Amino acid sequence: MSKKDPISLFHRAGHGRSSEDVALQIEAAILSGELSPGEGLPSERELQDIFGTSRGVVREALRALKEKGLLEIRKGAKGGAFVKQMEVARVSESLALFLKTNNFAPERLIEFRESMDRTVTVLAIARGSAEAKSALVDGAERLAGLAMAESPDMHALGELDRELNLQLVRLADNPIFEWVMGAVQSGFSSYDYALYEEPAYRAATVANWVETARSIAEGEPQKALSSIGHHYVLLRRCVRDLGPESLPANELLVEGDAGRYTTGPESQKAG
C-alpha cells in the first residue's frame, strides 16, 4: 500500500483527542511523501487495529482529512480512503476565501499586488516564449480597442483584463505565482472595475497595459517596470479620487490589475 508497511508509519493514538492524533499522523505521512497521491490507506478495520481506537475515531479522522482536501473517500468494492492529488483550483479557492473574509485596507492589497507584479514581470521577460509574449501584446491591444468603443462593454473589459493578468503570470513559469494570481482574481470577482469606470482612467489604463506588454515582448525590463509603477500610480489616484463613499457597500478596492476591488470596514477606515 505504501513505501513502508503502515504499521511502521503509524503508532497507537494517544488518549483524549484520539481522532486528532490519528488525523495528524496520517497527514504527516502524506506531507512527508510516505503516502503518495492515489495511494490507498488500510481499511477502517486495519486502521482501528494500528491506532488502537474505535471505528468512530478513525472515521472522524478520515472525515477531517477529506475536508482538508488530503483524502478522497471512494465507495464500492474497491473503495476506501485514498490520498488525493492537491488541486491548484482548490489552493486558489482557499486563498481567495481568506482574502474575501479579511477586510484589508486598499493600500495593503495594492502594495502586495505591485510587489508581485514587478517580480512576475522580470520573470516573464526572462522565461516567456516569444509566442506567448506576442499573444500578451495582442490581448492588450484588443483591450485598448474595447475600451475606446463609444459604449464600452464593461463585462468584456473586466474579463479580458483578468485573462491578461493570468497570461502575464503564466509567462513567469512559476506555479506558485499563478496560484496566488488566480486567487486574487477570483477572490475579488467583480466586473465594474474602478479604473475602467471613468473615461480618463480607462484610456490611461489600457494605454499603460499596451506599453507594459510591448516592453515585455521587446525584453525591456526597465521600461516594463516603469509601466507597472505607473499603473499603480493610476490605481492609487483612482482610489483616492473615488473615495470609500463612492464604492458599493462591503466591497474592498483590490486590484485585478486594472481591477476593481472589494472594500470592507478596514478599507473604509483607511480611506
Short mmCIF file of C-alpha atoms in Angstrom, two decimals:
data_model
loop_
_atom_site.label_atom_id
_atom_site.label_comp_id
_atom_site.label_asym_id
_atom_site.label_seq_id
_atom_site.Cartn_x
_atom_site.Cartn_y
_atom_site.Cartn_z
CA MET A 1 0.00 0.00 0.00
CA SER A 2 2.82 2.41 0.72
CA LYS A 3 6.56 2.78 0.60
CA LYS A 4 6.59 1.44 4.16
CA ASP A 5 4.38 -1.00 5.97
CA PRO A 6 1.54 1.02 7.60
CA ILE A 7 2.45 -0.40 10.97
CA SER A 8 5.86 1.27 10.72
CA LEU A 9 4.30 4.57 9.54
CA PHE A 10 1.91 4.97 12.46
CA HIS A 11 1.79 4.38 16.19
CA ARG A 12 -1.04 3.93 18.62
CA ALA A 13 -3.08 7.06 19.16
CA GLY A 14 -2.86 8.91 22.43
CA HIS A 15 -5.79 9.12 24.79
CA GLY A 16 -8.00 12.17 24.92
CA ARG A 17 -8.02 13.64 21.41
CA SER A 18 -7.58 10.33 19.60
CA SER A 19 -9.20 11.37 16.30
CA GLU A 20 -6.97 14.44 16.11
CA ASP A 21 -3.87 12.31 16.77
CA VAL A 22 -4.89 9.82 14.06
CA ALA A 23 -5.52 12.63 11.57
CA LEU A 24 -2.17 14.27 12.36
CA GLN A 25 -0.26 11.02 11.87
CA ILE A 26 -1.89 10.33 8.51
CA GLU A 27 -1.42 13.97 7.42
CA ALA A 28 2.27 13.82 8.37
CA ALA A 29 2.72 10.66 6.28
CA ILE A 30 1.10 12.38 3.29
CA LEU A 31 3.09 15.59 3.60
CA SER A 32 6.37 13.71 4.03
CA GLY A 33 5.73 11.68 0.88
CA GLU A 34 5.44 8.38 2.73
CA LEU A 35 1.93 8.21 1.29
CA SER A 36 1.66 9.32 -2.34
CA PRO A 37 -1.28 10.76 -4.33
CA GLY A 38 -3.58 7.95 -5.45
CA GLU A 39 -2.33 5.59 -2.77
CA GLY A 40 -4.92 3.83 -0.62
CA LEU A 41 -4.92 3.73 3.16
CA PRO A 42 -5.52 0.48 5.04
CA SER A 43 -9.17 -0.38 5.66
CA GLU A 44 -11.00 1.20 8.58
CA ARG A 45 -10.73 -2.07 10.49
CA GLU A 46 -6.96 -2.20 9.92
CA LEU A 47 -6.61 1.43 10.97
CA GLN A 48 -8.53 0.65 14.14
CA ASP A 49 -6.02 -2.07 14.97
CA ILE A 50 -2.99 0.07 14.03
CA PHE A 51 -4.10 3.08 16.10
CA GLY A 52 -5.85 1.12 18.85
CA THR A 53 -9.03 3.16 18.54
CA SER A 54 -12.71 2.71 17.72
CA ARG A 55 -14.14 2.86 14.21
CA GLY A 56 -15.82 6.17 15.10
CA VAL A 57 -12.44 7.75 15.90
CA VAL A 58 -10.97 6.53 12.61
CA ARG A 59 -13.95 7.80 10.62
CA GLU A 60 -13.79 11.20 12.30
CA ALA A 61 -10.08 11.48 11.42
CA LEU A 62 -10.67 10.45 7.80
CA ARG A 63 -13.55 12.91 7.52
CA ALA A 64 -11.33 15.74 8.78
CA LEU A 65 -8.62 14.88 6.25
CA LYS A 66 -11.20 14.73 3.47
CA GLU A 67 -12.40 18.22 4.39
CA LYS A 68 -8.79 19.43 4.19
CA GLY A 69 -8.59 18.03 0.67
CA LEU A 70 -5.93 15.48 1.56
CA LEU A 71 -8.08 12.38 1.13
CA GLU A 72 -10.91 11.24 -1.07
CA ILE A 73 -13.35 8.54 0.03
CA ARG A 74 -14.38 6.09 -2.67
CA LYS A 75 -17.37 3.79 -2.35
CA GLY A 76 -17.88 0.29 -3.64
CA ALA A 77 -15.95 -2.97 -3.59
CA LYS A 78 -12.69 -1.20 -4.43
CA GLY A 79 -13.47 1.79 -2.29
CA GLY A 80 -11.76 3.21 0.76
CA ALA A 81 -9.68 6.25 1.67
CA PHE A 82 -7.14 7.40 -0.93
CA VAL A 83 -4.55 10.16 -0.87
CA LYS A 84 -5.80 12.99 -3.05
CA GLN A 85 -3.74 14.96 -5.52
CA MET A 86 -3.85 18.56 -4.31
CA GLU A 87 -5.62 20.59 -6.97
CA VAL A 88 -4.44 24.06 -7.98
CA ALA A 89 -8.03 25.28 -8.12
CA ARG A 90 -8.60 24.24 -4.51
CA VAL A 91 -5.48 26.08 -3.33
CA SER A 92 -6.55 29.24 -5.15
CA GLU A 93 -10.10 28.96 -3.84
CA SER A 94 -8.87 28.69 -0.25
CA LEU A 95 -6.68 31.77 -0.61
CA ALA A 96 -9.48 33.64 -2.37
CA LEU A 97 -11.82 32.82 0.51
CA PHE A 98 -9.24 34.06 3.00
CA LEU A 99 -8.89 37.34 1.11
CA LYS A 100 -12.65 37.77 0.88
CA THR A 101 -13.24 37.21 4.58
CA ASN A 102 -10.46 39.51 5.83
CA ASN A 103 -11.03 43.20 5.37
CA PHE A 104 -7.69 44.55 4.23
CA ALA A 105 -7.15 48.23 3.61
CA PRO A 106 -6.79 49.12 -0.11
CA GLU A 107 -3.17 50.23 0.25
CA ARG A 108 -2.10 46.90 1.72
CA LEU A 109 -3.54 44.98 -1.18
CA ILE A 110 -2.22 47.42 -3.76
CA GLU A 111 1.25 47.22 -2.20
CA PHE A 112 1.13 43.42 -2.34
CA ARG A 113 -0.02 43.36 -5.96
CA GLU A 114 2.60 45.87 -7.06
CA SER A 115 5.46 43.92 -5.46
CA MET A 116 4.20 40.68 -7.01
CA ASP A 117 3.67 42.22 -10.45
CA ARG A 118 7.19 43.61 -10.50
CA THR A 119 8.70 40.18 -9.79
CA VAL A 120 6.37 38.44 -12.25
CA THR A 121 7.26 40.95 -14.97
CA VAL A 122 11.00 40.36 -14.65
CA LEU A 123 10.48 36.59 -14.73
CA ALA A 124 8.11 36.88 -17.70
CA ILE A 125 10.75 38.71 -19.72
CA ALA A 126 13.38 36.12 -18.84
CA ARG A 127 11.28 32.96 -19.24
CA GLY A 128 8.34 33.67 -21.51
CA SER A 129 8.33 32.39 -25.09
CA ALA A 130 8.19 34.82 -28.00
CA GLU A 131 4.82 33.39 -28.98
CA ALA A 132 3.34 33.90 -25.50
CA LYS A 133 4.71 37.44 -25.31
CA SER A 134 3.20 38.24 -28.71
CA ALA A 135 -0.15 36.90 -27.50
CA LEU A 136 0.06 39.23 -24.48
CA VAL A 137 0.59 42.21 -26.78
CA ASP A 138 -2.32 41.14 -28.97
CA GLY A 139 -4.55 40.84 -25.92
CA ALA A 140 -3.53 44.26 -24.58
CA GLU A 141 -4.23 45.86 -27.96
CA ARG A 142 -7.61 44.14 -28.08
CA LEU A 143 -8.31 45.53 -24.59
CA ALA A 144 -7.48 49.02 -25.85
CA GLY A 145 -9.86 48.58 -28.76
CA LEU A 146 -12.69 47.54 -26.45
CA ALA A 147 -12.02 50.45 -24.10
CA MET A 148 -12.14 53.03 -26.88
CA ALA A 149 -15.61 52.00 -28.03
CA GLU A 150 -18.33 54.61 -27.69
CA SER A 151 -20.14 52.49 -25.11
CA PRO A 152 -17.55 50.04 -23.74
CA ASP A 153 -18.72 46.62 -22.64
CA MET A 154 -17.55 46.70 -19.01
CA HIS A 155 -18.07 42.99 -18.55
CA ALA A 156 -15.90 42.20 -21.58
CA LEU A 157 -13.24 44.66 -20.39
CA GLY A 158 -13.13 43.06 -16.96
CA GLU A 159 -12.90 39.54 -18.34
CA LEU A 160 -10.13 40.42 -20.78
CA ASP A 161 -8.21 42.32 -18.09
CA ARG A 162 -8.47 39.24 -15.86
CA GLU A 163 -7.23 36.97 -18.65
CA LEU A 164 -4.28 39.28 -19.41
CA ASN A 165 -3.19 39.10 -15.78
CA LEU A 166 -3.29 35.31 -15.93
CA GLN A 167 -1.41 35.31 -19.25
CA LEU A 168 1.27 37.51 -17.73
CA VAL A 169 1.76 35.32 -14.67
CA ARG A 170 1.93 32.18 -16.85
CA LEU A 171 4.84 33.78 -18.71
CA ALA A 172 6.76 33.78 -15.41
CA ASP A 173 6.62 29.97 -15.37
CA ASN A 174 6.20 29.70 -11.62
CA PRO A 175 3.08 27.82 -10.45
CA ILE A 176 3.07 29.50 -7.04
CA PHE A 177 2.68 32.94 -8.59
CA GLU A 178 -0.02 31.50 -10.83
CA TRP A 179 -1.94 30.08 -7.85
CA VAL A 180 -1.76 33.38 -5.98
CA MET A 181 -2.78 35.40 -9.03
CA GLY A 182 -5.69 33.05 -9.63
CA ALA A 183 -6.80 33.53 -6.03
CA VAL A 184 -6.57 37.32 -6.26
CA GLN A 185 -8.53 37.32 -9.49
CA SER A 186 -11.31 35.03 -8.23
CA GLY A 187 -11.27 36.48 -4.73
CA PHE A 188 -12.32 39.88 -5.96
CA SER A 189 -14.59 38.85 -8.77
CA SER A 190 -16.40 41.95 -9.93
CA TYR A 191 -16.88 43.30 -13.44
CA ASP A 192 -17.38 47.02 -12.84
CA TYR A 193 -13.70 47.83 -12.48
CA ALA A 194 -12.84 51.13 -10.87
CA LEU A 195 -10.12 52.09 -13.32
CA TYR A 196 -12.43 51.48 -16.26
CA GLU A 197 -15.42 53.39 -14.97
CA GLU A 198 -14.04 56.88 -15.64
CA PRO A 199 -13.09 57.58 -19.30
CA ALA A 200 -9.81 59.32 -18.41
CA TYR A 201 -8.62 56.49 -16.17
CA ARG A 202 -9.86 53.93 -18.68
CA ALA A 203 -7.83 55.45 -21.52
CA ALA A 204 -4.69 55.76 -19.38
CA THR A 205 -5.07 52.21 -18.03
CA VAL A 206 -5.38 50.47 -21.39
CA ALA A 207 -2.58 52.57 -22.90
CA ASN A 208 -0.38 51.51 -20.00
CA TRP A 209 -1.35 47.85 -20.49
CA VAL A 210 -0.25 48.04 -24.13
CA GLU A 211 3.02 49.72 -23.15
CA THR A 212 3.70 47.10 -20.49
CA ALA A 213 3.01 44.19 -22.85
CA ARG A 214 5.19 45.66 -25.61
CA SER A 215 8.07 46.27 -23.22
CA ILE A 216 7.87 42.67 -22.02
CA ALA A 217 7.80 41.39 -25.61
CA GLU A 218 10.80 43.57 -26.51
CA GLY A 219 12.78 42.36 -23.50
CA GLU A 220 12.95 45.79 -21.86
CA PRO A 221 12.72 45.21 -18.09
CA GLN A 222 13.24 48.84 -17.07
CA LYS A 223 10.52 50.09 -19.39
CA ALA A 224 8.19 47.31 -18.28
CA LEU A 225 8.79 48.03 -14.58
CA SER A 226 8.25 51.73 -15.20
CA SER A 227 4.88 50.89 -16.75
CA ILE A 228 3.99 48.66 -13.80
CA GLY A 229 4.84 51.51 -11.43
CA HIS A 230 2.71 53.92 -13.48
CA HIS A 231 -0.23 51.53 -13.32
CA TYR A 232 -0.17 51.62 -9.54
CA VAL A 233 0.15 55.40 -9.52
CA LEU A 234 -3.08 55.47 -11.55
CA LEU A 235 -4.72 52.97 -9.22
CA ARG A 236 -3.86 54.84 -6.03
CA ARG A 237 -5.04 58.10 -7.58
CA CYS A 238 -8.27 56.45 -8.68
CA VAL A 239 -8.92 55.06 -5.19
CA ARG A 240 -8.23 58.46 -3.68
CA ASP A 241 -10.47 60.28 -6.18
CA LEU A 242 -13.37 57.87 -5.80
CA GLY A 243 -13.23 57.71 -2.01
CA PRO A 244 -14.82 54.90 0.01
CA GLU A 245 -18.22 56.58 -0.06
CA SER A 246 -18.37 56.02 -3.84
CA LEU A 247 -17.78 52.28 -3.57
CA PRO A 248 -20.52 49.69 -3.12
CA ALA A 249 -21.05 48.56 0.46
CA ASN A 250 -18.94 45.66 1.69
CA GLU A 251 -16.60 45.76 -1.27
CA LEU A 252 -12.89 46.25 -0.97
CA LEU A 253 -10.95 48.00 -3.64
CA VAL A 254 -8.35 45.43 -4.55
CA GLU A 255 -6.67 45.19 -7.81
CA GLY A 256 -7.16 42.78 -10.56
CA ASP A 257 -4.63 44.76 -12.40
CA ALA A 258 -6.92 47.26 -13.65
CA GLY A 259 -9.39 45.92 -11.49
CA ARG A 260 -11.96 46.92 -9.17
CA TYR A 261 -11.85 45.73 -5.75
CA THR A 262 -13.98 44.95 -2.93
CA THR A 263 -13.87 47.03 0.18
CA GLY A 264 -14.69 46.38 3.76
CA PRO A 265 -14.62 48.26 7.05
CA GLU A 266 -10.85 48.44 7.35
CA SER A 267 -10.50 49.97 3.91
CA GLN A 268 -13.17 52.49 4.70
CA LYS A 269 -11.33 53.47 7.85
CA ALA A 270 -8.12 53.73 5.88
CA GLY A 271 -9.87 55.83 3.19
#
